[in-house]
Amino acid sequence: DTGVSQNPRHKITKRGQNVTFRCDPISEHNRLYWYRQTLGQGPEFLTYFQNEAQLEKSRLLSDRFSAERPKGSFSTLEIQRTEQGDSAMYLCASSLKMNTEAFFGQGTRLTVV
Amino acid sequence: KNEVEQSPQNLTAQEGEFITINCSYSVGISALHWLQQHPGGGIVSLFMLSSGKKKHGRLIATINIQEKHSSLHITASHPRDSAVYICAVRLDSNYQLIWGAGTKLIIKP
Protein backbone atom coordinates (compact mmCIF):
# COMPACT_ATOMS: atom_id res chain seq x y z
CA ASP A 1 0.00 0.00 0.00
CA THR A 2 1.54 3.26 -1.08
CA GLY A 3 -0.62 5.56 1.01
CA VAL A 4 -3.67 7.68 0.32
CA SER A 5 -4.39 8.04 -3.38
CA GLN A 6 -6.47 10.79 -4.96
CA ASN A 7 -7.70 11.04 -8.54
CA PRO A 8 -7.55 13.03 -10.64
CA ARG A 9 -4.56 15.16 -9.60
CA HIS A 10 -5.80 18.11 -11.63
CA LYS A 11 -9.24 18.99 -13.00
CA ILE A 12 -10.23 21.98 -15.09
CA THR A 13 -13.94 22.43 -15.63
CA LYS A 14 -16.34 25.02 -16.93
CA ARG A 15 -18.60 26.83 -14.51
CA GLY A 16 -21.85 24.97 -14.09
CA GLN A 17 -20.45 21.53 -14.78
CA ASN A 18 -20.42 18.70 -12.25
CA VAL A 19 -17.15 17.15 -11.08
CA THR A 20 -16.34 14.07 -9.01
CA PHE A 21 -13.12 13.29 -7.17
CA ARG A 22 -12.04 9.98 -5.75
CA CYS A 23 -10.01 9.14 -2.65
CA ASP A 24 -8.59 5.71 -1.86
CA PRO A 25 -7.45 5.65 1.78
CA ILE A 26 -4.88 3.35 3.33
CA SER A 27 -6.62 -0.01 3.31
CA GLU A 28 -7.07 -0.67 7.03
CA HIS A 29 -7.99 2.92 7.90
CA ASN A 30 -11.62 3.33 8.87
CA ARG A 31 -11.58 7.12 9.20
CA LEU A 32 -11.58 9.31 6.11
CA TYR A 33 -11.55 13.11 5.94
CA TRP A 34 -12.04 15.63 3.15
CA TYR A 35 -10.46 19.11 3.35
CA ARG A 36 -10.41 22.07 0.99
CA GLN A 37 -7.44 24.41 0.70
CA THR A 38 -7.55 27.71 -1.15
CA LEU A 39 -4.39 29.55 -2.15
CA GLY A 40 -2.44 30.87 0.80
CA GLN A 41 -4.79 29.36 3.38
CA GLY A 42 -4.63 26.34 5.61
CA PRO A 43 -6.90 23.38 4.88
CA GLU A 44 -10.57 23.70 5.90
CA PHE A 45 -12.48 20.69 7.15
CA LEU A 46 -15.31 19.58 4.85
CA THR A 47 -16.54 16.19 6.02
CA TYR A 48 -15.60 13.01 7.87
CA PHE A 49 -16.47 9.33 7.54
CA GLN A 50 -16.12 6.51 9.98
CA ASN A 51 -16.36 3.45 7.81
CA GLU A 52 -19.33 4.10 5.49
CA ALA A 53 -21.07 6.53 7.85
CA GLN A 54 -20.74 10.24 7.19
CA LEU A 55 -20.59 11.57 10.75
CA GLU A 56 -20.04 15.28 10.22
CA LYS A 57 -20.37 17.88 7.50
CA SER A 58 -18.95 21.37 7.74
CA ARG A 59 -21.17 24.36 7.11
CA LEU A 60 -18.73 25.06 4.26
CA LEU A 61 -20.25 22.10 2.45
CA SER A 62 -23.20 23.59 0.59
CA ASP A 63 -25.97 21.47 -0.89
CA ARG A 64 -24.01 21.40 -4.16
CA PHE A 65 -21.43 19.19 -2.44
CA SER A 66 -21.98 15.54 -1.65
CA ALA A 67 -19.62 12.90 -0.39
CA GLU A 68 -20.03 9.16 -0.19
CA ARG A 69 -18.09 6.19 1.06
CA PRO A 70 -20.38 3.37 0.01
CA LYS A 71 -18.46 0.33 1.23
CA GLY A 72 -16.31 1.99 3.83
CA SER A 73 -13.31 1.92 1.52
CA PHE A 74 -12.87 4.57 -1.20
CA SER A 75 -14.75 7.86 -1.06
CA THR A 76 -16.06 10.24 -3.70
CA LEU A 77 -16.64 13.97 -3.42
CA GLU A 78 -19.02 15.44 -6.01
CA ILE A 79 -19.55 19.11 -6.70
CA GLN A 80 -22.62 19.98 -8.74
CA ARG A 81 -23.03 23.20 -10.77
CA THR A 82 -19.47 24.28 -10.05
CA GLU A 83 -18.71 27.92 -9.34
CA GLN A 84 -15.44 29.81 -9.66
CA GLY A 85 -15.23 29.97 -5.88
CA ASP A 86 -14.97 26.18 -5.80
CA SER A 87 -11.48 26.43 -7.31
CA ALA A 88 -9.19 24.96 -4.66
CA MET A 89 -7.08 21.98 -3.70
CA TYR A 90 -9.27 19.18 -2.34
CA LEU A 91 -7.37 17.01 0.13
CA CYS A 92 -8.28 13.61 1.47
CA ALA A 93 -6.79 12.04 4.59
CA SER A 94 -7.28 8.78 6.42
CA SER A 95 -6.46 7.45 9.86
CA LEU A 96 -6.80 4.18 11.69
CA LYS A 97 -8.75 5.62 14.60
CA MET A 98 -9.39 9.01 16.15
CA ASN A 99 -6.17 9.86 17.93
CA THR A 100 -3.79 8.36 15.45
CA GLU A 101 -1.77 9.92 12.72
CA ALA A 102 -3.63 11.17 9.66
CA PHE A 103 -2.09 10.41 6.28
CA PHE A 104 -2.84 12.74 3.39
CA GLY A 105 -3.22 12.23 -0.31
CA GLN A 106 -1.57 14.48 -2.87
CA GLY A 107 -4.82 16.32 -3.43
CA THR A 108 -6.96 17.16 -6.43
CA ARG A 109 -6.50 20.68 -7.74
CA LEU A 110 -9.76 21.98 -9.19
CA THR A 111 -9.88 25.00 -11.47
CA VAL A 112 -13.29 26.31 -12.48
CA VAL A 113 -13.16 28.58 -15.53
CA LYS B 1 -6.62 35.44 18.24
CA ASN B 2 -6.13 32.19 16.35
CA GLU B 3 -6.26 29.00 18.36
CA VAL B 4 -3.01 27.81 16.74
CA GLU B 5 -0.19 30.26 16.18
CA GLN B 6 3.01 29.46 14.31
CA SER B 7 6.22 31.41 14.14
CA PRO B 8 7.97 32.52 12.12
CA GLN B 9 5.70 32.90 9.11
CA ASN B 10 8.68 32.89 6.77
CA LEU B 11 12.19 31.63 7.34
CA THR B 12 15.15 31.70 4.99
CA ALA B 13 18.37 30.02 6.04
CA GLN B 14 21.62 28.70 4.60
CA GLU B 15 22.20 25.03 4.01
CA GLY B 16 23.48 23.35 7.14
CA GLU B 17 21.81 25.68 9.62
CA PHE B 18 19.76 24.42 12.57
CA ILE B 19 16.11 25.34 12.04
CA THR B 20 13.42 25.84 14.69
CA ILE B 21 9.73 26.39 13.98
CA ASN B 22 7.39 27.10 16.86
CA CYS B 23 3.72 26.37 17.45
CA SER B 24 1.58 27.64 20.32
CA TYR B 25 -2.03 26.73 20.92
CA SER B 26 -4.73 27.92 23.27
CA VAL B 27 -7.13 24.96 23.40
CA GLY B 28 -7.15 21.56 25.06
CA ILE B 29 -5.77 19.02 22.66
CA SER B 30 -5.46 15.27 22.38
CA ALA B 31 -2.63 15.39 19.84
CA LEU B 32 -0.51 17.76 17.79
CA HIS B 33 0.59 17.10 14.22
CA TRP B 34 3.51 18.51 12.27
CA LEU B 35 2.99 18.31 8.52
CA GLN B 36 5.01 19.29 5.47
CA GLN B 37 3.48 20.71 2.32
CA HIS B 38 5.48 21.07 -0.88
CA PRO B 39 4.63 23.54 -3.68
CA GLY B 40 2.67 20.87 -5.56
CA GLY B 41 0.23 20.84 -2.67
CA GLY B 42 0.66 17.33 -1.28
CA ILE B 43 0.78 17.11 2.50
CA VAL B 44 3.04 14.68 4.32
CA SER B 45 2.58 13.89 7.98
CA LEU B 46 5.89 14.26 9.82
CA PHE B 47 4.97 13.67 13.44
CA MET B 48 2.01 13.17 15.72
CA LEU B 49 2.74 14.04 19.34
CA SER B 50 0.80 13.91 22.55
CA SER B 51 3.78 14.28 24.89
CA GLY B 52 7.57 14.46 24.99
CA LYS B 53 9.79 14.27 21.98
CA LYS B 54 10.05 12.36 18.70
CA LYS B 55 12.95 12.10 16.26
CA HIS B 56 12.99 10.95 12.67
CA GLY B 57 16.21 11.38 10.77
CA ARG B 58 17.15 15.06 10.88
CA LEU B 59 13.75 16.09 12.21
CA ILE B 60 12.96 16.46 15.90
CA ALA B 61 9.60 17.47 17.36
CA THR B 62 8.93 18.37 20.97
CA ILE B 63 5.80 19.28 22.86
CA ASN B 64 5.23 20.87 26.27
CA ILE B 65 1.63 20.20 27.23
CA GLN B 66 1.68 22.50 30.27
CA GLU B 67 2.98 25.43 28.25
CA LYS B 68 0.85 24.52 25.19
CA HIS B 69 3.84 24.79 22.92
CA SER B 70 5.56 22.61 20.37
CA SER B 71 8.70 23.01 18.30
CA LEU B 72 9.91 21.39 15.11
CA HIS B 73 13.67 21.31 14.63
CA ILE B 74 15.62 20.46 11.50
CA THR B 75 19.31 19.69 11.92
CA ALA B 76 21.83 20.09 9.08
CA SER B 77 19.18 21.72 6.87
CA HIS B 78 19.22 21.02 3.15
CA PRO B 79 17.57 22.77 0.19
CA ARG B 80 15.20 19.81 -0.20
CA ASP B 81 13.79 20.73 3.22
CA SER B 82 12.29 23.84 1.60
CA ALA B 83 8.53 23.59 2.08
CA VAL B 84 5.68 24.91 4.18
CA TYR B 85 5.58 23.35 7.63
CA ILE B 86 2.19 23.25 9.29
CA CYS B 87 1.23 22.63 12.89
CA ALA B 88 -2.25 21.23 13.46
CA VAL B 89 -3.94 20.26 16.71
CA ARG B 90 -6.67 17.76 17.35
CA LEU B 91 -9.12 18.93 19.98
CA ASP B 92 -9.91 16.88 23.06
CA SER B 93 -13.52 16.73 22.02
CA ASN B 94 -13.60 15.78 18.37
CA TYR B 95 -11.79 14.60 15.29
CA GLN B 96 -11.22 17.87 13.51
CA LEU B 97 -7.78 19.35 13.06
CA ILE B 98 -7.27 23.05 13.73
CA TRP B 99 -4.48 24.27 11.52
CA GLY B 100 -1.79 26.86 11.98
CA ALA B 101 -1.08 29.23 9.12
CA GLY B 102 2.15 27.46 8.25
CA THR B 103 5.80 28.45 8.13
CA LYS B 104 7.37 28.84 4.70
CA LEU B 105 10.95 27.59 4.92
CA ILE B 106 13.54 28.26 2.22
CA ILE B 107 16.98 26.70 2.55
CA LYS B 108 19.56 28.25 0.25
CA PRO B 109 22.51 26.19 -1.01
PDB file of C-alpha atoms in Angstrom:
ATOM      1  CA  ASP A   1       0.000   0.000   0.000  1.00  0.00           C
ATOM      2  CA  THR A   2       1.544   3.264  -1.076  1.00  0.00           C
ATOM      3  CA  GLY A   3      -0.621   5.557   1.012  1.00  0.00           C
ATOM      4  CA  VAL A   4      -3.668   7.684   0.323  1.00  0.00           C
ATOM      5  CA  SER A   5      -4.385   8.042  -3.377  1.00  0.00           C
ATOM      6  CA  GLN A   6      -6.471  10.786  -4.961  1.00  0.00           C
ATOM      7  CA  ASN A   7      -7.705  11.036  -8.540  1.00  0.00           C
ATOM      8  CA  PRO A   8      -7.548  13.031 -10.638  1.00  0.00           C
ATOM      9  CA  ARG A   9      -4.559  15.164  -9.605  1.00  0.00           C
ATOM     10  CA  HIS A  10      -5.805  18.113 -11.629  1.00  0.00           C
ATOM     11  CA  LYS A  11      -9.240  18.987 -12.998  1.00  0.00           C
ATOM     12  CA  ILE A  12     -10.232  21.979 -15.095  1.00  0.00           C
ATOM     13  CA  THR A  13     -13.939  22.432 -15.631  1.00  0.00           C
ATOM     14  CA  LYS A  14     -16.336  25.025 -16.935  1.00  0.00           C
ATOM     15  CA  ARG A  15     -18.599  26.831 -14.508  1.00  0.00           C
ATOM     16  CA  GLY A  16     -21.854  24.971 -14.090  1.00  0.00           C
ATOM     17  CA  GLN A  17     -20.450  21.528 -14.782  1.00  0.00           C
ATOM     18  CA  ASN A  18     -20.419  18.698 -12.251  1.00  0.00           C
ATOM     19  CA  VAL A  19     -17.149  17.152 -11.076  1.00  0.00           C
ATOM     20  CA  THR A  20     -16.344  14.072  -9.013  1.00  0.00           C
ATOM     21  CA  PHE A  21     -13.119  13.291  -7.167  1.00  0.00           C
ATOM     22  CA  ARG A  22     -12.045   9.981  -5.745  1.00  0.00           C
ATOM     23  CA  CYS A  23     -10.006   9.140  -2.654  1.00  0.00           C
ATOM     24  CA  ASP A  24      -8.586   5.706  -1.859  1.00  0.00           C
ATOM     25  CA  PRO A  25      -7.450   5.649   1.782  1.00  0.00           C
ATOM     26  CA  ILE A  26      -4.885   3.348   3.331  1.00  0.00           C
ATOM     27  CA  SER A  27      -6.618  -0.007   3.308  1.00  0.00           C
ATOM     28  CA  GLU A  28      -7.068  -0.665   7.032  1.00  0.00           C
ATOM     29  CA  HIS A  29      -7.985   2.922   7.902  1.00  0.00           C
ATOM     30  CA  ASN A  30     -11.620   3.326   8.867  1.00  0.00           C
ATOM     31  CA  ARG A  31     -11.583   7.119   9.195  1.00  0.00           C
ATOM     32  CA  LEU A  32     -11.582   9.306   6.105  1.00  0.00           C
ATOM     33  CA  TYR A  33     -11.551  13.114   5.937  1.00  0.00           C
ATOM     34  CA  TRP A  34     -12.036  15.633   3.151  1.00  0.00           C
ATOM     35  CA  TYR A  35     -10.463  19.110   3.353  1.00  0.00           C
ATOM     36  CA  ARG A  36     -10.408  22.072   0.992  1.00  0.00           C
ATOM     37  CA  GLN A  37      -7.440  24.414   0.699  1.00  0.00           C
ATOM     38  CA  THR A  38      -7.547  27.707  -1.152  1.00  0.00           C
ATOM     39  CA  LEU A  39      -4.393  29.548  -2.152  1.00  0.00           C
ATOM     40  CA  GLY A  40      -2.436  30.869   0.800  1.00  0.00           C
ATOM     41  CA  GLN A  41      -4.786  29.358   3.384  1.00  0.00           C
ATOM     42  CA  GLY A  42      -4.625  26.343   5.615  1.00  0.00           C
ATOM     43  CA  PRO A  43      -6.900  23.385   4.876  1.00  0.00           C
ATOM     44  CA  GLU A  44     -10.566  23.702   5.895  1.00  0.00           C
ATOM     45  CA  PHE A  45     -12.477  20.686   7.148  1.00  0.00           C
ATOM     46  CA  LEU A  46     -15.315  19.582   4.854  1.00  0.00           C
ATOM     47  CA  THR A  47     -16.542  16.194   6.022  1.00  0.00           C
ATOM     48  CA  TYR A  48     -15.601  13.014   7.867  1.00  0.00           C
ATOM     49  CA  PHE A  49     -16.465   9.333   7.538  1.00  0.00           C
ATOM     50  CA  GLN A  50     -16.121   6.511   9.981  1.00  0.00           C
ATOM     51  CA  ASN A  51     -16.361   3.447   7.806  1.00  0.00           C
ATOM     52  CA  GLU A  52     -19.330   4.105   5.488  1.00  0.00           C
ATOM     53  CA  ALA A  53     -21.073   6.529   7.851  1.00  0.00           C
ATOM     54  CA  GLN A  54     -20.736  10.243   7.188  1.00  0.00           C
ATOM     55  CA  LEU A  55     -20.591  11.574  10.746  1.00  0.00           C
ATOM     56  CA  GLU A  56     -20.038  15.275  10.219  1.00  0.00           C
ATOM     57  CA  LYS A  57     -20.368  17.877   7.499  1.00  0.00           C
ATOM     58  CA  SER A  58     -18.951  21.367   7.741  1.00  0.00           C
ATOM     59  CA  ARG A  59     -21.174  24.363   7.114  1.00  0.00           C
ATOM     60  CA  LEU A  60     -18.733  25.056   4.262  1.00  0.00           C
ATOM     61  CA  LEU A  61     -20.255  22.098   2.447  1.00  0.00           C
ATOM     62  CA  SER A  62     -23.201  23.591   0.590  1.00  0.00           C
ATOM     63  CA  ASP A  63     -25.971  21.468  -0.887  1.00  0.00           C
ATOM     64  CA  ARG A  64     -24.012  21.405  -4.157  1.00  0.00           C
ATOM     65  CA  PHE A  65     -21.429  19.195  -2.441  1.00  0.00           C
ATOM     66  CA  SER A  66     -21.983  15.539  -1.654  1.00  0.00           C
ATOM     67  CA  ALA A  67     -19.620  12.902  -0.394  1.00  0.00           C
ATOM     68  CA  GLU A  68     -20.031   9.164  -0.189  1.00  0.00           C
ATOM     69  CA  ARG A  69     -18.090   6.190   1.064  1.00  0.00           C
ATOM     70  CA  PRO A  70     -20.377   3.374   0.012  1.00  0.00           C
ATOM     71  CA  LYS A  71     -18.456   0.335   1.226  1.00  0.00           C
ATOM     72  CA  GLY A  72     -16.306   1.990   3.826  1.00  0.00           C
ATOM     73  CA  SER A  73     -13.306   1.920   1.523  1.00  0.00           C
ATOM     74  CA  PHE A  74     -12.873   4.568  -1.195  1.00  0.00           C
ATOM     75  CA  SER A  75     -14.752   7.857  -1.064  1.00  0.00           C
ATOM     76  CA  THR A  76     -16.057  10.240  -3.702  1.00  0.00           C
ATOM     77  CA  LEU A  77     -16.644  13.975  -3.421  1.00  0.00           C
ATOM     78  CA  GLU A  78     -19.021  15.441  -6.011  1.00  0.00           C
ATOM     79  CA  ILE A  79     -19.549  19.110  -6.702  1.00  0.00           C
ATOM     80  CA  GLN A  80     -22.617  19.984  -8.742  1.00  0.00           C
ATOM     81  CA  ARG A  81     -23.025  23.196 -10.768  1.00  0.00           C
ATOM     82  CA  THR A  82     -19.468  24.279 -10.054  1.00  0.00           C
ATOM     83  CA  GLU A  83     -18.713  27.921  -9.338  1.00  0.00           C
ATOM     84  CA  GLN A  84     -15.441  29.807  -9.664  1.00  0.00           C
ATOM     85  CA  GLY A  85     -15.232  29.972  -5.877  1.00  0.00           C
ATOM     86  CA  ASP A  86     -14.975  26.180  -5.795  1.00  0.00           C
ATOM     87  CA  SER A  87     -11.480  26.435  -7.306  1.00  0.00           C
ATOM     88  CA  ALA A  88      -9.189  24.960  -4.663  1.00  0.00           C
ATOM     89  CA  MET A  89      -7.077  21.983  -3.699  1.00  0.00           C
ATOM     90  CA  TYR A  90      -9.267  19.179  -2.336  1.00  0.00           C
ATOM     91  CA  LEU A  91      -7.368  17.014   0.127  1.00  0.00           C
ATOM     92  CA  CYS A  92      -8.280  13.608   1.468  1.00  0.00           C
ATOM     93  CA  ALA A  93      -6.789  12.042   4.588  1.00  0.00           C
ATOM     94  CA  SER A  94      -7.285   8.782   6.416  1.00  0.00           C
ATOM     95  CA  SER A  95      -6.457   7.454   9.859  1.00  0.00           C
ATOM     96  CA  LEU A  96      -6.800   4.176  11.690  1.00  0.00           C
ATOM     97  CA  LYS A  97      -8.747   5.620  14.599  1.00  0.00           C
ATOM     98  CA  MET A  98      -9.386   9.010  16.146  1.00  0.00           C
ATOM     99  CA  ASN A  99      -6.172   9.857  17.934  1.00  0.00           C
ATOM    100  CA  THR A 100      -3.790   8.359  15.451  1.00  0.00           C
ATOM    101  CA  GLU A 101      -1.775   9.923  12.718  1.00  0.00           C
ATOM    102  CA  ALA A 102      -3.632  11.166   9.664  1.00  0.00           C
ATOM    103  CA  PHE A 103      -2.095  10.415   6.281  1.00  0.00           C
ATOM    104  CA  PHE A 104      -2.841  12.741   3.393  1.00  0.00           C
ATOM    105  CA  GLY A 105      -3.217  12.234  -0.311  1.00  0.00           C
ATOM    106  CA  GLN A 106      -1.575  14.484  -2.866  1.00  0.00           C
ATOM    107  CA  GLY A 107      -4.821  16.316  -3.432  1.00  0.00           C
ATOM    108  CA  THR A 108      -6.957  17.161  -6.435  1.00  0.00           C
ATOM    109  CA  ARG A 109      -6.499  20.678  -7.742  1.00  0.00           C
ATOM    110  CA  LEU A 110      -9.763  21.981  -9.193  1.00  0.00           C
ATOM    111  CA  THR A 111      -9.876  25.002 -11.468  1.00  0.00           C
ATOM    112  CA  VAL A 112     -13.289  26.313 -12.481  1.00  0.00           C
ATOM    113  CA  VAL A 113     -13.164  28.580 -15.530  1.00  0.00           C
TER     114      VAL A 113
ATOM    115  CA  LYS B   1      -6.619  35.440  18.241  1.00  0.00           C
ATOM    116  CA  ASN B   2      -6.132  32.192  16.347  1.00  0.00           C
ATOM    117  CA  GLU B   3      -6.260  29.004  18.359  1.00  0.00           C
ATOM    118  CA  VAL B   4      -3.011  27.808  16.737  1.00  0.00           C
ATOM    119  CA  GLU B   5      -0.188  30.257  16.178  1.00  0.00           C
ATOM    120  CA  GLN B   6       3.007  29.459  14.306  1.00  0.00           C
ATOM    121  CA  SER B   7       6.219  31.411  14.139  1.00  0.00           C
ATOM    122  CA  PRO B   8       7.973  32.520  12.125  1.00  0.00           C
ATOM    123  CA  GLN B   9       5.697  32.899   9.107  1.00  0.00           C
ATOM    124  CA  ASN B  10       8.675  32.888   6.769  1.00  0.00           C
ATOM    125  CA  LEU B  11      12.194  31.627   7.342  1.00  0.00           C
ATOM    126  CA  THR B  12      15.149  31.702   4.990  1.00  0.00           C
ATOM    127  CA  ALA B  13      18.368  30.019   6.039  1.00  0.00           C
ATOM    128  CA  GLN B  14      21.621  28.702   4.605  1.00  0.00           C
ATOM    129  CA  GLU B  15      22.204  25.034   4.015  1.00  0.00           C
ATOM    130  CA  GLY B  16      23.482  23.353   7.141  1.00  0.00           C
ATOM    131  CA  GLU B  17      21.808  25.677   9.624  1.00  0.00           C
ATOM    132  CA  PHE B  18      19.758  24.417  12.569  1.00  0.00           C
ATOM    133  CA  ILE B  19      16.107  25.338  12.042  1.00  0.00           C
ATOM    134  CA  THR B  20      13.420  25.839  14.689  1.00  0.00           C
ATOM    135  CA  ILE B  21       9.731  26.394  13.978  1.00  0.00           C
ATOM    136  CA  ASN B  22       7.392  27.099  16.856  1.00  0.00           C
ATOM    137  CA  CYS B  23       3.722  26.369  17.447  1.00  0.00           C
ATOM    138  CA  SER B  24       1.582  27.638  20.323  1.00  0.00           C
ATOM    139  CA  TYR B  25      -2.026  26.732  20.923  1.00  0.00           C
ATOM    140  CA  SER B  26      -4.731  27.918  23.267  1.00  0.00           C
ATOM    141  CA  VAL B  27      -7.128  24.962  23.403  1.00  0.00           C
ATOM    142  CA  GLY B  28      -7.154  21.557  25.059  1.00  0.00           C
ATOM    143  CA  ILE B  29      -5.770  19.016  22.660  1.00  0.00           C
ATOM    144  CA  SER B  30      -5.462  15.274  22.375  1.00  0.00           C
ATOM    145  CA  ALA B  31      -2.630  15.394  19.838  1.00  0.00           C
ATOM    146  CA  LEU B  32      -0.512  17.760  17.786  1.00  0.00           C
ATOM    147  CA  HIS B  33       0.594  17.104  14.223  1.00  0.00           C
ATOM    148  CA  TRP B  34       3.506  18.513  12.273  1.00  0.00           C
ATOM    149  CA  LEU B  35       2.995  18.308   8.521  1.00  0.00           C
ATOM    150  CA  GLN B  36       5.013  19.288   5.475  1.00  0.00           C
ATOM    151  CA  GLN B  37       3.481  20.713   2.316  1.00  0.00           C
ATOM    152  CA  HIS B  38       5.476  21.068  -0.883  1.00  0.00           C
ATOM    153  CA  PRO B  39       4.630  23.539  -3.680  1.00  0.00           C
ATOM    154  CA  GLY B  40       2.674  20.871  -5.564  1.00  0.00           C
ATOM    155  CA  GLY B  41       0.234  20.838  -2.671  1.00  0.00           C
ATOM    156  CA  GLY B  42       0.656  17.330  -1.284  1.00  0.00           C
ATOM    157  CA  ILE B  43       0.781  17.112   2.501  1.00  0.00           C
ATOM    158  CA  VAL B  44       3.044  14.682   4.321  1.00  0.00           C
ATOM    159  CA  SER B  45       2.579  13.893   7.975  1.00  0.00           C
ATOM    160  CA  LEU B  46       5.888  14.256   9.820  1.00  0.00           C
ATOM    161  CA  PHE B  47       4.966  13.668  13.441  1.00  0.00           C
ATOM    162  CA  MET B  48       2.012  13.171  15.718  1.00  0.00           C
ATOM    163  CA  LEU B  49       2.742  14.045  19.342  1.00  0.00           C
ATOM    164  CA  SER B  50       0.802  13.906  22.548  1.00  0.00           C
ATOM    165  CA  SER B  51       3.782  14.276  24.893  1.00  0.00           C
ATOM    166  CA  GLY B  52       7.567  14.460  24.995  1.00  0.00           C
ATOM    167  CA  LYS B  53       9.785  14.272  21.976  1.00  0.00           C
ATOM    168  CA  LYS B  54      10.052  12.362  18.701  1.00  0.00           C
ATOM    169  CA  LYS B  55      12.947  12.096  16.262  1.00  0.00           C
ATOM    170  CA  HIS B  56      12.987  10.947  12.670  1.00  0.00           C
ATOM    171  CA  GLY B  57      16.208  11.375  10.774  1.00  0.00           C
ATOM    172  CA  ARG B  58      17.154  15.060  10.877  1.00  0.00           C
ATOM    173  CA  LEU B  59      13.754  16.091  12.212  1.00  0.00           C
ATOM    174  CA  ILE B  60      12.955  16.461  15.898  1.00  0.00           C
ATOM    175  CA  ALA B  61       9.602  17.471  17.358  1.00  0.00           C
ATOM    176  CA  THR B  62       8.932  18.366  20.972  1.00  0.00           C
ATOM    177  CA  ILE B  63       5.796  19.283  22.862  1.00  0.00           C
ATOM    178  CA  ASN B  64       5.228  20.870  26.267  1.00  0.00           C
ATOM    179  CA  ILE B  65       1.634  20.202  27.229  1.00  0.00           C
ATOM    180  CA  GLN B  66       1.682  22.503  30.271  1.00  0.00           C
ATOM    181  CA  GLU B  67       2.980  25.430  28.246  1.00  0.00           C
ATOM    182  CA  LYS B  68       0.853  24.518  25.194  1.00  0.00           C
ATOM    183  CA  HIS B  69       3.838  24.790  22.916  1.00  0.00           C
ATOM    184  CA  SER B  70       5.561  22.613  20.365  1.00  0.00           C
ATOM    185  CA  SER B  71       8.700  23.015  18.300  1.00  0.00           C
ATOM    186  CA  LEU B  72       9.913  21.392  15.111  1.00  0.00           C
ATOM    187  CA  HIS B  73      13.668  21.305  14.630  1.00  0.00           C
ATOM    188  CA  ILE B  74      15.624  20.463  11.504  1.00  0.00           C
ATOM    189  CA  THR B  75      19.308  19.686  11.924  1.00  0.00           C
ATOM    190  CA  ALA B  76      21.835  20.088   9.082  1.00  0.00           C
ATOM    191  CA  SER B  77      19.184  21.715   6.869  1.00  0.00           C
ATOM    192  CA  HIS B  78      19.215  21.019   3.148  1.00  0.00           C
ATOM    193  CA  PRO B  79      17.566  22.767   0.187  1.00  0.00           C
ATOM    194  CA  ARG B  80      15.195  19.810  -0.198  1.00  0.00           C
ATOM    195  CA  ASP B  81      13.785  20.732   3.223  1.00  0.00           C
ATOM    196  CA  SER B  82      12.295  23.842   1.604  1.00  0.00           C
ATOM    197  CA  ALA B  83       8.532  23.586   2.080  1.00  0.00           C
ATOM    198  CA  VAL B  84       5.677  24.905   4.175  1.00  0.00           C
ATOM    199  CA  TYR B  85       5.584  23.348   7.627  1.00  0.00           C
ATOM    200  CA  ILE B  86       2.187  23.251   9.288  1.00  0.00           C
ATOM    201  CA  CYS B  87       1.228  22.632  12.888  1.00  0.00           C
ATOM    202  CA  ALA B  88      -2.253  21.234  13.461  1.00  0.00           C
ATOM    203  CA  VAL B  89      -3.941  20.258  16.714  1.00  0.00           C
ATOM    204  CA  ARG B  90      -6.674  17.758  17.350  1.00  0.00           C
ATOM    205  CA  LEU B  91      -9.118  18.931  19.978  1.00  0.00           C
ATOM    206  CA  ASP B  92      -9.909  16.877  23.063  1.00  0.00           C
ATOM    207  CA  SER B  93     -13.515  16.726  22.017  1.00  0.00           C
ATOM    208  CA  ASN B  94     -13.599  15.776  18.367  1.00  0.00           C
ATOM    209  CA  TYR B  95     -11.788  14.603  15.292  1.00  0.00           C
ATOM    210  CA  GLN B  96     -11.215  17.867  13.506  1.00  0.00           C
ATOM    211  CA  LEU B  97      -7.782  19.347  13.056  1.00  0.00           C
ATOM    212  CA  ILE B  98      -7.269  23.045  13.730  1.00  0.00           C
ATOM    213  CA  TRP B  99      -4.484  24.270  11.518  1.00  0.00           C
ATOM    214  CA  GLY B 100      -1.791  26.862  11.983  1.00  0.00           C
ATOM    215  CA  ALA B 101      -1.079  29.234   9.116  1.00  0.00           C
ATOM    216  CA  GLY B 102       2.146  27.465   8.250  1.00  0.00           C
ATOM    217  CA  THR B 103       5.801  28.453   8.127  1.00  0.00           C
ATOM    218  CA  LYS B 104       7.373  28.839   4.702  1.00  0.00           C
ATOM    219  CA  LEU B 105      10.953  27.592   4.920  1.00  0.00           C
ATOM    220  CA  ILE B 106      13.539  28.256   2.223  1.00  0.00           C
ATOM    221  CA  ILE B 107      16.978  26.702   2.551  1.00  0.00           C
ATOM    222  CA  LYS B 108      19.562  28.246   0.252  1.00  0.00           C
ATOM    223  CA  PRO B 109      22.512  26.189  -1.009  1.00  0.00           C
TER     224      PRO B 109
END
